[in-house]
């Protein structure tokens, strides 16, 4: 086999494997969209169709009532509002507190810095269910509202991640920047706020988006803390309580439509901040 044939064969194999990976990753989302466009009768058809079709005429369905149904569902709309409030508040607080902590751990000298880093890292290793009962007892003792309790408990997982990631970015910033600022008479807070923080904007966007996604999709804590306050249910919990028109009917089409709608804000945020996300993920990978 010649060298040219080997190159062609490698390209074919590469694109074949790439195609399999793309299909594997995108097919679940496609199936959710496909199911959201089907009526209950179409969802009961066997075998299942890859394109929504009317079971009687076989024509491709153009209109569907699933999306109209979920936007007429007050519980779902209220869940979207609650998720937006909780996820946004958690992200902002995590970035504010995490950036201060990362600046201290990455640029300042004090005793116990290394143990503190490892303690922060260890906090991300605990499964949610292991700390749920203790947190629930604390929330009851403090008599916190459901929304505030979710924000408070979500930071238990978003804050260590944010602090750990941002610490590496602050640590990689040249020391000469702080030294120059000190020579010019800037205080440590002014150096942090006016000089170092803008330089870590890609890292802030990357960690903030990941924290937002984690808070937006969280289910276990939301289910527990909103059990006595249904009006504070976030959208993952609200979707669970969807009910069909008849007893024991699972509104699968509406659930899939809700899942698609819930995914849209995340996709929009990624598209808006994609350049900063790439910059944040690749920062520090190449040393110049």
PDB file of C-alpha atoms in Angstrom:
ATOM      1  CA  UNK A   1       0.000   0.000   0.000  1.00  0.00           C
ATOM      2  CA  UNK A   2       1.421   3.385  -1.011  1.00  0.00           C
ATOM      3  CA  UNK A   3       1.865   6.359   1.326  1.00  0.00           C
ATOM      4  CA  UNK A   4      -0.956   8.257  -0.390  1.00  0.00           C
ATOM      5  CA  UNK A   5      -3.352   5.359   0.079  1.00  0.00           C
ATOM      6  CA  UNK A   6      -2.395   5.127   3.754  1.00  0.00           C
ATOM      7  CA  UNK A   7      -3.158   8.831   4.233  1.00  0.00           C
ATOM      8  CA  UNK A   8      -6.531   8.462   2.537  1.00  0.00           C
ATOM      9  CA  UNK A   9      -7.328   5.411   4.652  1.00  0.00           C
ATOM     10  CA  UNK A  10      -6.398   7.249   7.856  1.00  0.00           C
ATOM     11  CA  UNK A  11      -8.625  10.182   6.895  1.00  0.00           C
ATOM     12  CA  UNK A  12     -11.537   7.854   6.139  1.00  0.00           C
ATOM     13  CA  UNK A  13     -11.054   6.063   9.467  1.00  0.00           C
ATOM     14  CA  UNK A  14     -10.767   9.382  11.311  1.00  0.00           C
ATOM     15  CA  UNK A  15     -13.975  10.823   9.859  1.00  0.00           C
ATOM     16  CA  UNK A  16     -15.778   7.521  10.402  1.00  0.00           C
ATOM     17  CA  UNK A  17     -14.891   7.488  14.110  1.00  0.00           C
ATOM     18  CA  UNK A  18     -15.716  11.212  14.348  1.00  0.00           C
ATOM     19  CA  UNK A  19     -19.110  10.581  12.763  1.00  0.00           C
ATOM     20  CA  UNK A  20     -19.879   7.814  15.270  1.00  0.00           C
ATOM     21  CA  UNK A  21     -18.963  10.092  18.183  1.00  0.00           C
ATOM     22  CA  UNK A  22     -21.114  12.936  16.835  1.00  0.00           C
ATOM     23  CA  UNK A  23     -24.115  10.649  16.323  1.00  0.00           C
ATOM     24  CA  UNK A  24     -23.621   9.167  19.801  1.00  0.00           C
ATOM     25  CA  UNK A  25     -23.563  12.609  21.414  1.00  0.00           C
ATOM     26  CA  UNK A  26     -26.337  14.275  19.409  1.00  0.00           C
ATOM     27  CA  UNK A  27     -28.809  11.418  19.036  1.00  0.00           C
ATOM     28  CA  UNK A  28     -30.291  11.696  22.582  1.00  0.00           C
ATOM     29  CA  UNK A  29     -31.004  15.399  22.039  1.00  0.00           C
ATOM     30  CA  UNK A  30     -32.440  14.680  18.582  1.00  0.00           C
ATOM     31  CA  UNK A  31     -34.677  11.991  20.062  1.00  0.00           C
ATOM     32  CA  UNK A  32     -35.927  14.425  22.699  1.00  0.00           C
ATOM     33  CA  UNK A  33     -36.816  16.962  19.984  1.00  0.00           C
ATOM     34  CA  UNK A  34     -38.397  14.224  17.874  1.00  0.00           C
ATOM     35  CA  UNK A  35     -40.496  12.983  20.803  1.00  0.00           C
ATOM     36  CA  UNK A  36     -41.545  16.515  21.733  1.00  0.00           C
ATOM     37  CA  UNK A  37     -43.108  16.938  18.277  1.00  0.00           C
ATOM     38  CA  UNK A  38     -45.260  13.816  18.587  1.00  0.00           C
ATOM     39  CA  UNK A  39     -48.727  13.393  19.968  1.00  0.00           C
ATOM     40  CA  UNK A  40     -49.547  10.741  22.542  1.00  0.00           C
ATOM     41  CA  UNK A  41     -50.836   8.461  19.789  1.00  0.00           C
ATOM     42  CA  UNK A  42     -47.646   8.865  17.767  1.00  0.00           C
ATOM     43  CA  UNK A  43     -45.532   8.080  20.830  1.00  0.00           C
ATOM     44  CA  UNK A  44     -47.445   4.811  21.190  1.00  0.00           C
ATOM     45  CA  UNK A  45     -46.714   3.718  17.623  1.00  0.00           C
ATOM     46  CA  UNK A  46     -44.553   0.630  17.099  1.00  0.00           C
ATOM     47  CA  UNK A  47     -42.024   0.628  15.714  1.00  0.00           C
ATOM     48  CA  UNK A  48     -41.014   4.152  16.709  1.00  0.00           C
ATOM     49  CA  UNK A  49     -40.440   6.581  13.844  1.00  0.00           C
ATOM     50  CA  UNK A  50     -37.397   8.808  13.425  1.00  0.00           C
ATOM     51  CA  UNK A  51     -39.593  11.618  12.044  1.00  0.00           C
ATOM     52  CA  UNK A  52     -42.909  12.738  13.615  1.00  0.00           C
ATOM     53  CA  UNK A  53     -45.751  11.483  11.460  1.00  0.00           C
ATOM     54  CA  UNK A  54     -49.485  11.356  11.773  1.00  0.00           C
ATOM     55  CA  UNK A  55     -50.472   7.751  12.595  1.00  0.00           C
ATOM     56  CA  UNK A  56     -53.509   7.916  10.273  1.00  0.00           C
ATOM     57  CA  UNK A  57     -52.323   9.784   7.196  1.00  0.00           C
ATOM     58  CA  UNK A  58     -48.594   9.187   7.498  1.00  0.00           C
ATOM     59  CA  UNK A  59     -47.914  12.846   6.760  1.00  0.00           C
ATOM     60  CA  UNK A  60     -45.169  14.714   8.556  1.00  0.00           C
ATOM     61  CA  UNK A  61     -46.571  16.634  11.501  1.00  0.00           C
ATOM     62  CA  UNK A  62     -46.053  20.396  11.312  1.00  0.00           C
ATOM     63  CA  UNK A  63     -47.854  21.609  14.427  1.00  0.00           C
ATOM     64  CA  UNK A  64     -47.811  20.116  17.885  1.00  0.00           C
ATOM     65  CA  UNK A  65     -49.584  20.908  21.081  1.00  0.00           C
ATOM     66  CA  UNK A  66     -46.830  19.809  23.483  1.00  0.00           C
ATOM     67  CA  UNK A  67     -45.001  23.142  23.469  1.00  0.00           C
ATOM     68  CA  UNK A  68     -48.266  25.065  23.765  1.00  0.00           C
ATOM     69  CA  UNK A  69     -49.271  22.824  26.648  1.00  0.00           C
ATOM     70  CA  UNK A  70     -46.129  23.423  28.708  1.00  0.00           C
ATOM     71  CA  UNK A  71     -46.301  27.188  28.257  1.00  0.00           C
ATOM     72  CA  UNK A  72     -49.908  27.075  29.453  1.00  0.00           C
ATOM     73  CA  UNK A  73     -48.718  25.152  32.511  1.00  0.00           C
ATOM     74  CA  UNK A  74     -48.309  27.682  35.318  1.00  0.00           C
ATOM     75  CA  UNK A  75     -46.233  25.252  37.339  1.00  0.00           C
ATOM     76  CA  UNK A  76     -43.660  24.966  34.537  1.00  0.00           C
ATOM     77  CA  UNK A  77     -43.463  28.741  33.965  1.00  0.00           C
ATOM     78  CA  UNK A  78     -43.060  29.306  37.688  1.00  0.00           C
ATOM     79  CA  UNK A  79     -40.302  26.686  37.698  1.00  0.00           C
ATOM     80  CA  UNK A  80     -38.454  28.539  34.923  1.00  0.00           C
ATOM     81  CA  UNK A  81     -38.570  31.749  36.956  1.00  0.00           C
ATOM     82  CA  UNK A  82     -37.408  29.988  40.124  1.00  0.00           C
ATOM     83  CA  UNK A  83     -34.571  28.234  38.295  1.00  0.00           C
ATOM     84  CA  UNK A  84     -33.436  31.519  36.754  1.00  0.00           C
ATOM     85  CA  UNK A  85     -33.400  33.260  40.141  1.00  0.00           C
ATOM     86  CA  UNK A  86     -31.663  30.429  41.977  1.00  0.00           C
ATOM     87  CA  UNK A  87     -29.082  29.609  39.289  1.00  0.00           C
ATOM     88  CA  UNK A  88     -28.211  33.266  38.610  1.00  0.00           C
ATOM     89  CA  UNK A  89     -27.895  34.119  42.308  1.00  0.00           C
ATOM     90  CA  UNK A  90     -25.773  31.039  42.962  1.00  0.00           C
ATOM     91  CA  UNK A  91     -23.460  31.853  40.053  1.00  0.00           C
ATOM     92  CA  UNK A  92     -22.992  35.511  41.030  1.00  0.00           C
ATOM     93  CA  UNK A  93     -22.313  34.709  44.694  1.00  0.00           C
ATOM     94  CA  UNK A  94     -19.941  31.869  43.758  1.00  0.00           C
ATOM     95  CA  UNK A  95     -17.966  34.147  41.440  1.00  0.00           C
ATOM     96  CA  UNK A  96     -17.774  36.990  43.972  1.00  0.00           C
ATOM     97  CA  UNK A  97     -16.704  34.853  46.923  1.00  0.00           C
ATOM     98  CA  UNK A  98     -14.632  32.493  44.776  1.00  0.00           C
ATOM     99  CA  UNK A  99     -12.681  35.297  43.110  1.00  0.00           C
ATOM    100  CA  UNK A 100     -11.721  36.807  46.484  1.00  0.00           C
ATOM    101  CA  UNK A 101     -10.702  33.389  47.806  1.00  0.00           C
ATOM    102  CA  UNK A 102      -8.790  32.566  44.613  1.00  0.00           C
ATOM    103  CA  UNK A 103      -6.912  35.882  44.780  1.00  0.00           C
ATOM    104  CA  UNK A 104      -5.865  35.146  48.358  1.00  0.00           C
ATOM    105  CA  UNK A 105      -4.854  31.567  47.625  1.00  0.00           C
ATOM    106  CA  UNK A 106      -3.134  32.368  44.349  1.00  0.00           C
ATOM    107  CA  UNK A 107      -1.297  35.627  45.089  1.00  0.00           C
ATOM    108  CA  UNK A 108      -1.040  36.224  48.835  1.00  0.00           C
ATOM    109  CA  UNK A 109       1.263  34.505  51.300  1.00  0.00           C
ATOM    110  CA  UNK A 110      -0.118  33.128  54.561  1.00  0.00           C
ATOM    111  CA  UNK A 111       0.201  30.042  56.693  1.00  0.00           C
ATOM    112  CA  UNK A 112      -2.043  27.099  55.882  1.00  0.00           C
ATOM    113  CA  UNK A 113      -2.550  28.005  52.218  1.00  0.00           C
ATOM    114  CA  UNK A 114      -1.787  24.539  50.862  1.00  0.00           C
ATOM    115  CA  UNK A 115      -3.989  22.697  53.416  1.00  0.00           C
ATOM    116  CA  UNK A 116      -6.783  25.160  52.623  1.00  0.00           C
ATOM    117  CA  UNK A 117      -6.537  24.302  48.921  1.00  0.00           C
ATOM    118  CA  UNK A 118      -6.780  20.591  49.628  1.00  0.00           C
ATOM    119  CA  UNK A 119      -9.740  21.106  51.951  1.00  0.00           C
ATOM    120  CA  UNK A 120     -11.515  23.046  49.196  1.00  0.00           C
ATOM    121  CA  UNK A 121     -10.746  20.274  46.716  1.00  0.00           C
ATOM    122  CA  UNK A 122     -12.005  17.638  49.168  1.00  0.00           C
ATOM    123  CA  UNK A 123     -15.357  19.420  49.404  1.00  0.00           C
ATOM    124  CA  UNK A 124     -16.059  18.538  45.767  1.00  0.00           C
ATOM    125  CA  UNK A 125     -15.627  14.810  46.427  1.00  0.00           C
ATOM    126  CA  UNK A 126     -18.650  14.301  48.678  1.00  0.00           C
ATOM    127  CA  UNK A 127     -21.797  12.955  46.972  1.00  0.00           C
ATOM    128  CA  UNK A 128     -24.831  15.166  47.415  1.00  0.00           C
ATOM    129  CA  UNK A 129     -26.861  12.541  49.230  1.00  0.00           C
ATOM    130  CA  UNK A 130     -24.243  12.222  52.008  1.00  0.00           C
ATOM    131  CA  UNK A 131     -24.629  15.844  53.113  1.00  0.00           C
ATOM    132  CA  UNK A 132     -28.337  16.247  52.372  1.00  0.00           C
ATOM    133  CA  UNK A 133     -29.634  15.258  55.811  1.00  0.00           C
ATOM    134  CA  UNK A 134     -27.193  17.540  57.632  1.00  0.00           C
ATOM    135  CA  UNK A 135     -27.999  20.480  55.370  1.00  0.00           C
ATOM    136  CA  UNK A 136     -31.715  19.881  55.789  1.00  0.00           C
ATOM    137  CA  UNK A 137     -31.283  20.050  59.571  1.00  0.00           C
ATOM    138  CA  UNK A 138     -29.343  23.318  59.254  1.00  0.00           C
ATOM    139  CA  UNK A 139     -31.974  24.819  56.952  1.00  0.00           C
ATOM    140  CA  UNK A 140     -34.749  23.888  59.392  1.00  0.00           C
ATOM    141  CA  UNK A 141     -32.802  25.299  62.328  1.00  0.00           C
ATOM    142  CA  UNK A 142     -32.210  28.610  60.518  1.00  0.00           C
ATOM    143  CA  UNK A 143     -35.795  28.653  59.205  1.00  0.00           C
ATOM    144  CA  UNK A 144     -34.690  29.711  55.726  1.00  0.00           C
ATOM    145  CA  UNK A 145     -37.043  30.030  52.773  1.00  0.00           C
ATOM    146  CA  UNK A 146     -36.933  27.391  50.047  1.00  0.00           C
ATOM    147  CA  UNK A 147     -35.306  29.626  47.422  1.00  0.00           C
ATOM    148  CA  UNK A 148     -32.644  30.945  49.766  1.00  0.00           C
ATOM    149  CA  UNK A 149     -31.952  27.449  51.074  1.00  0.00           C
ATOM    150  CA  UNK A 150     -31.314  26.225  47.535  1.00  0.00           C
ATOM    151  CA  UNK A 151     -28.940  29.115  46.823  1.00  0.00           C
ATOM    152  CA  UNK A 152     -27.172  28.486  50.129  1.00  0.00           C
ATOM    153  CA  UNK A 153     -26.774  24.744  49.538  1.00  0.00           C
ATOM    154  CA  UNK A 154     -25.874  24.939  45.843  1.00  0.00           C
ATOM    155  CA  UNK A 155     -22.839  27.030  46.781  1.00  0.00           C
ATOM    156  CA  UNK A 156     -21.553  24.046  48.708  1.00  0.00           C
ATOM    157  CA  UNK A 157     -20.642  22.515  45.336  1.00  0.00           C
ATOM    158  CA  UNK A 158     -20.240  25.495  43.012  1.00  0.00           C
ATOM    159  CA  UNK A 159     -18.019  27.562  45.334  1.00  0.00           C
ATOM    160  CA  UNK A 160     -15.197  24.989  45.814  1.00  0.00           C
ATOM    161  CA  UNK A 161     -15.072  24.357  42.067  1.00  0.00           C
ATOM    162  CA  UNK A 162     -15.033  28.079  41.275  1.00  0.00           C
ATOM    163  CA  UNK A 163     -12.345  28.790  43.871  1.00  0.00           C
ATOM    164  CA  UNK A 164     -10.105  25.931  42.779  1.00  0.00           C
ATOM    165  CA  UNK A 165     -10.243  26.819  39.076  1.00  0.00           C
ATOM    166  CA  UNK A 166      -9.797  30.560  39.581  1.00  0.00           C
ATOM    167  CA  UNK A 167      -6.869  29.979  41.938  1.00  0.00           C
ATOM    168  CA  UNK A 168      -4.856  28.427  39.123  1.00  0.00           C
ATOM    169  CA  UNK A 169      -5.558  31.439  36.903  1.00  0.00           C
ATOM    170  CA  UNK A 170      -4.532  33.975  39.547  1.00  0.00           C
ATOM    171  CA  UNK A 171      -1.437  31.937  40.313  1.00  0.00           C
ATOM    172  CA  UNK A 172      -0.367  31.995  36.642  1.00  0.00           C
ATOM    173  CA  UNK A 173      -0.586  35.796  36.388  1.00  0.00           C
ATOM    174  CA  UNK A 174       2.899  37.394  36.433  1.00  0.00           C
ATOM    175  CA  UNK A 175       4.029  38.695  39.822  1.00  0.00           C
ATOM    176  CA  UNK A 176       5.389  41.789  38.114  1.00  0.00           C
ATOM    177  CA  UNK A 177       1.814  43.048  37.651  1.00  0.00           C
ATOM    178  CA  UNK A 178       1.222  43.202  41.409  1.00  0.00           C
ATOM    179  CA  UNK A 179       4.666  44.648  42.033  1.00  0.00           C
ATOM    180  CA  UNK A 180       4.089  47.418  39.497  1.00  0.00           C
ATOM    181  CA  UNK A 181       0.717  48.201  41.054  1.00  0.00           C
ATOM    182  CA  UNK A 182       2.252  48.374  44.523  1.00  0.00           C
ATOM    183  CA  UNK A 183       4.954  50.761  43.259  1.00  0.00           C
ATOM    184  CA  UNK A 184       2.197  52.989  41.871  1.00  0.00           C
ATOM    185  CA  UNK A 185       0.560  53.045  45.299  1.00  0.00           C
ATOM    186  CA  UNK A 186      -2.359  50.680  44.645  1.00  0.00           C
ATOM    187  CA  UNK A 187      -3.792  48.782  47.602  1.00  0.00           C
ATOM    188  CA  UNK A 188      -4.219  44.981  47.387  1.00  0.00           C
ATOM    189  CA  UNK A 189      -7.959  45.432  46.795  1.00  0.00           C
ATOM    190  CA  UNK A 190      -7.363  47.973  44.022  1.00  0.00           C
ATOM    191  CA  UNK A 191      -4.829  45.632  42.436  1.00  0.00           C
ATOM    192  CA  UNK A 192      -7.351  42.807  42.596  1.00  0.00           C
ATOM    193  CA  UNK A 193     -10.376  44.783  41.414  1.00  0.00           C
ATOM    194  CA  UNK A 194      -8.858  47.039  38.764  1.00  0.00           C
ATOM    195  CA  UNK A 195      -5.973  44.988  37.355  1.00  0.00           C
ATOM    196  CA  UNK A 196      -6.069  41.248  38.087  1.00  0.00           C
ATOM    197  CA  UNK A 197      -9.823  40.632  37.891  1.00  0.00           C
ATOM    198  CA  UNK A 198     -10.214  41.940  34.294  1.00  0.00           C
ATOM    199  CA  UNK A 199      -7.326  39.703  33.226  1.00  0.00           C
ATOM    200  CA  UNK A 200      -9.224  36.645  34.492  1.00  0.00           C
ATOM    201  CA  UNK A 201     -12.420  37.450  32.545  1.00  0.00           C
ATOM    202  CA  UNK A 202     -12.204  34.275  30.392  1.00  0.00           C
ATOM    203  CA  UNK A 203     -11.826  32.175  33.540  1.00  0.00           C
ATOM    204  CA  UNK A 204     -14.761  33.954  35.201  1.00  0.00           C
ATOM    205  CA  UNK A 205     -16.989  33.269  32.199  1.00  0.00           C
ATOM    206  CA  UNK A 206     -15.959  29.615  31.998  1.00  0.00           C
ATOM    207  CA  UNK A 207     -16.378  28.852  35.705  1.00  0.00           C
ATOM    208  CA  UNK A 208     -19.516  30.978  35.934  1.00  0.00           C
ATOM    209  CA  UNK A 209     -21.184  29.133  33.074  1.00  0.00           C
ATOM    210  CA  UNK A 210     -20.301  25.728  34.537  1.00  0.00           C
ATOM    211  CA  UNK A 211     -21.607  26.813  37.940  1.00  0.00           C
ATOM    212  CA  UNK A 212     -24.806  28.082  36.309  1.00  0.00           C
ATOM    213  CA  UNK A 213     -25.336  24.777  34.493  1.00  0.00           C
ATOM    214  CA  UNK A 214     -24.825  22.831  37.706  1.00  0.00           C
ATOM    215  CA  UNK A 215     -27.296  24.987  39.615  1.00  0.00           C
ATOM    216  CA  UNK A 216     -29.795  25.028  36.719  1.00  0.00           C
ATOM    217  CA  UNK A 217     -29.885  21.222  36.424  1.00  0.00           C
ATOM    218  CA  UNK A 218     -29.727  20.352  40.141  1.00  0.00           C
ATOM    219  CA  UNK A 219     -32.579  18.101  41.230  1.00  0.00           C
ATOM    220  CA  UNK A 220     -31.983  16.362  44.581  1.00  0.00           C
ATOM    221  CA  UNK A 221     -31.656  19.428  46.803  1.00  0.00           C
ATOM    222  CA  UNK A 222     -34.447  21.220  44.944  1.00  0.00           C
ATOM    223  CA  UNK A 223     -36.796  18.273  45.436  1.00  0.00           C
ATOM    224  CA  UNK A 224     -36.009  18.124  49.157  1.00  0.00           C
ATOM    225  CA  UNK A 225     -36.139  21.815  50.048  1.00  0.00           C
ATOM    226  CA  UNK A 226     -39.282  22.579  48.018  1.00  0.00           C
ATOM    227  CA  UNK A 227     -41.277  19.644  49.397  1.00  0.00           C
ATOM    228  CA  UNK A 228     -43.097  21.985  51.799  1.00  0.00           C
ATOM    229  CA  UNK A 229     -43.183  24.970  49.415  1.00  0.00           C
ATOM    230  CA  UNK A 230     -44.414  23.910  45.945  1.00  0.00           C
ATOM    231  CA  UNK A 231     -44.359  27.506  44.687  1.00  0.00           C
ATOM    232  CA  UNK A 232     -40.533  27.505  44.931  1.00  0.00           C
ATOM    233  CA  UNK A 233     -40.006  24.390  42.781  1.00  0.00           C
ATOM    234  CA  UNK A 234     -37.328  24.747  40.146  1.00  0.00           C
ATOM    235  CA  UNK A 235     -37.904  23.499  36.629  1.00  0.00           C
ATOM    236  CA  UNK A 236     -36.337  19.991  37.022  1.00  0.00           C
ATOM    237  CA  UNK A 237     -38.714  19.329  39.925  1.00  0.00           C
ATOM    238  CA  UNK A 238     -41.676  20.929  38.136  1.00  0.00           C
ATOM    239  CA  UNK A 239     -41.183  18.597  35.168  1.00  0.00           C
ATOM    240  CA  UNK A 240     -41.427  15.607  37.484  1.00  0.00           C
ATOM    241  CA  UNK A 241     -44.912  16.640  38.551  1.00  0.00           C
ATOM    242  CA  UNK A 242     -46.307  16.787  35.022  1.00  0.00           C
ATOM    243  CA  UNK A 243     -49.530  14.801  34.822  1.00  0.00           C
ATOM    244  CA  UNK A 244     -51.466  13.461  31.872  1.00  0.00           C
ATOM    245  CA  UNK A 245     -55.063  13.989  30.899  1.00  0.00           C
ATOM    246  CA  UNK A 246     -56.024  10.576  32.263  1.00  0.00           C
ATOM    247  CA  UNK A 247     -55.046   8.612  35.329  1.00  0.00           C
ATOM    248  CA  UNK A 248     -51.661   6.843  35.092  1.00  0.00           C
ATOM    249  CA  UNK A 249     -50.925   8.535  31.776  1.00  0.00           C
ATOM    250  CA  UNK A 250     -47.331   9.708  31.417  1.00  0.00           C
ATOM    251  CA  UNK A 251     -47.182  12.926  29.327  1.00  0.00           C
ATOM    252  CA  UNK A 252     -43.940  11.905  27.669  1.00  0.00           C
ATOM    253  CA  UNK A 253     -44.306  14.369  24.811  1.00  0.00           C
ATOM    254  CA  UNK A 254     -44.740  17.327  27.163  1.00  0.00           C
ATOM    255  CA  UNK A 255     -41.812  16.152  29.290  1.00  0.00           C
ATOM    256  CA  UNK A 256     -39.584  16.029  26.205  1.00  0.00           C
ATOM    257  CA  UNK A 257     -40.817  19.466  25.088  1.00  0.00           C
ATOM    258  CA  UNK A 258     -39.992  20.855  28.541  1.00  0.00           C
ATOM    259  CA  UNK A 259     -36.536  19.257  28.410  1.00  0.00           C
ATOM    260  CA  UNK A 260     -35.853  20.948  25.064  1.00  0.00           C
ATOM    261  CA  UNK A 261     -37.019  24.329  26.366  1.00  0.00           C
ATOM    262  CA  UNK A 262     -34.870  23.984  29.500  1.00  0.00           C
ATOM    263  CA  UNK A 263     -31.816  23.195  27.361  1.00  0.00           C
ATOM    264  CA  UNK A 264     -32.204  26.277  25.144  1.00  0.00           C
ATOM    265  CA  UNK A 265     -30.887  28.864  27.698  1.00  0.00           C
ATOM    266  CA  UNK A 266     -27.712  26.825  28.212  1.00  0.00           C
ATOM    267  CA  UNK A 267     -27.130  26.549  24.458  1.00  0.00           C
ATOM    268  CA  UNK A 268     -27.712  30.289  24.008  1.00  0.00           C
ATOM    269  CA  UNK A 269     -25.244  31.161  26.776  1.00  0.00           C
ATOM    270  CA  UNK A 270     -22.596  28.881  25.288  1.00  0.00           C
ATOM    271  CA  UNK A 271     -23.046  30.436  21.847  1.00  0.00           C
ATOM    272  CA  UNK A 272     -22.831  33.967  23.252  1.00  0.00           C
ATOM    273  CA  UNK A 273     -19.718  33.354  25.349  1.00  0.00           C
ATOM    274  CA  UNK A 274     -18.048  30.673  23.220  1.00  0.00           C
ATOM    275  CA  UNK A 275     -14.936  32.771  22.513  1.00  0.00           C
ATOM    276  CA  UNK A 276     -14.345  33.544  26.168  1.00  0.00           C
ATOM    277  CA  UNK A 277     -15.053  29.922  27.101  1.00  0.00           C
ATOM    278  CA  UNK A 278     -12.416  28.664  24.674  1.00  0.00           C
ATOM    279  CA  UNK A 279     -10.000  31.311  25.945  1.00  0.00           C
ATOM    280  CA  UNK A 280     -10.677  30.270  29.522  1.00  0.00           C
ATOM    281  CA  UNK A 281     -10.247  26.564  28.826  1.00  0.00           C
ATOM    282  CA  UNK A 282      -7.010  27.030  26.902  1.00  0.00           C
ATOM    283  CA  UNK A 283      -5.455  29.731  29.109  1.00  0.00           C
ATOM    284  CA  UNK A 284      -2.232  28.513  30.629  1.00  0.00           C
ATOM    285  CA  UNK A 285      -1.979  25.567  28.252  1.00  0.00           C
ATOM    286  CA  UNK A 286       0.872  27.227  26.341  1.00  0.00           C
ATOM    287  CA  UNK A 287       3.609  29.099  28.133  1.00  0.00           C
ATOM    288  CA  UNK A 288       5.172  31.939  26.166  1.00  0.00           C
TER     289      UNK A 288
END
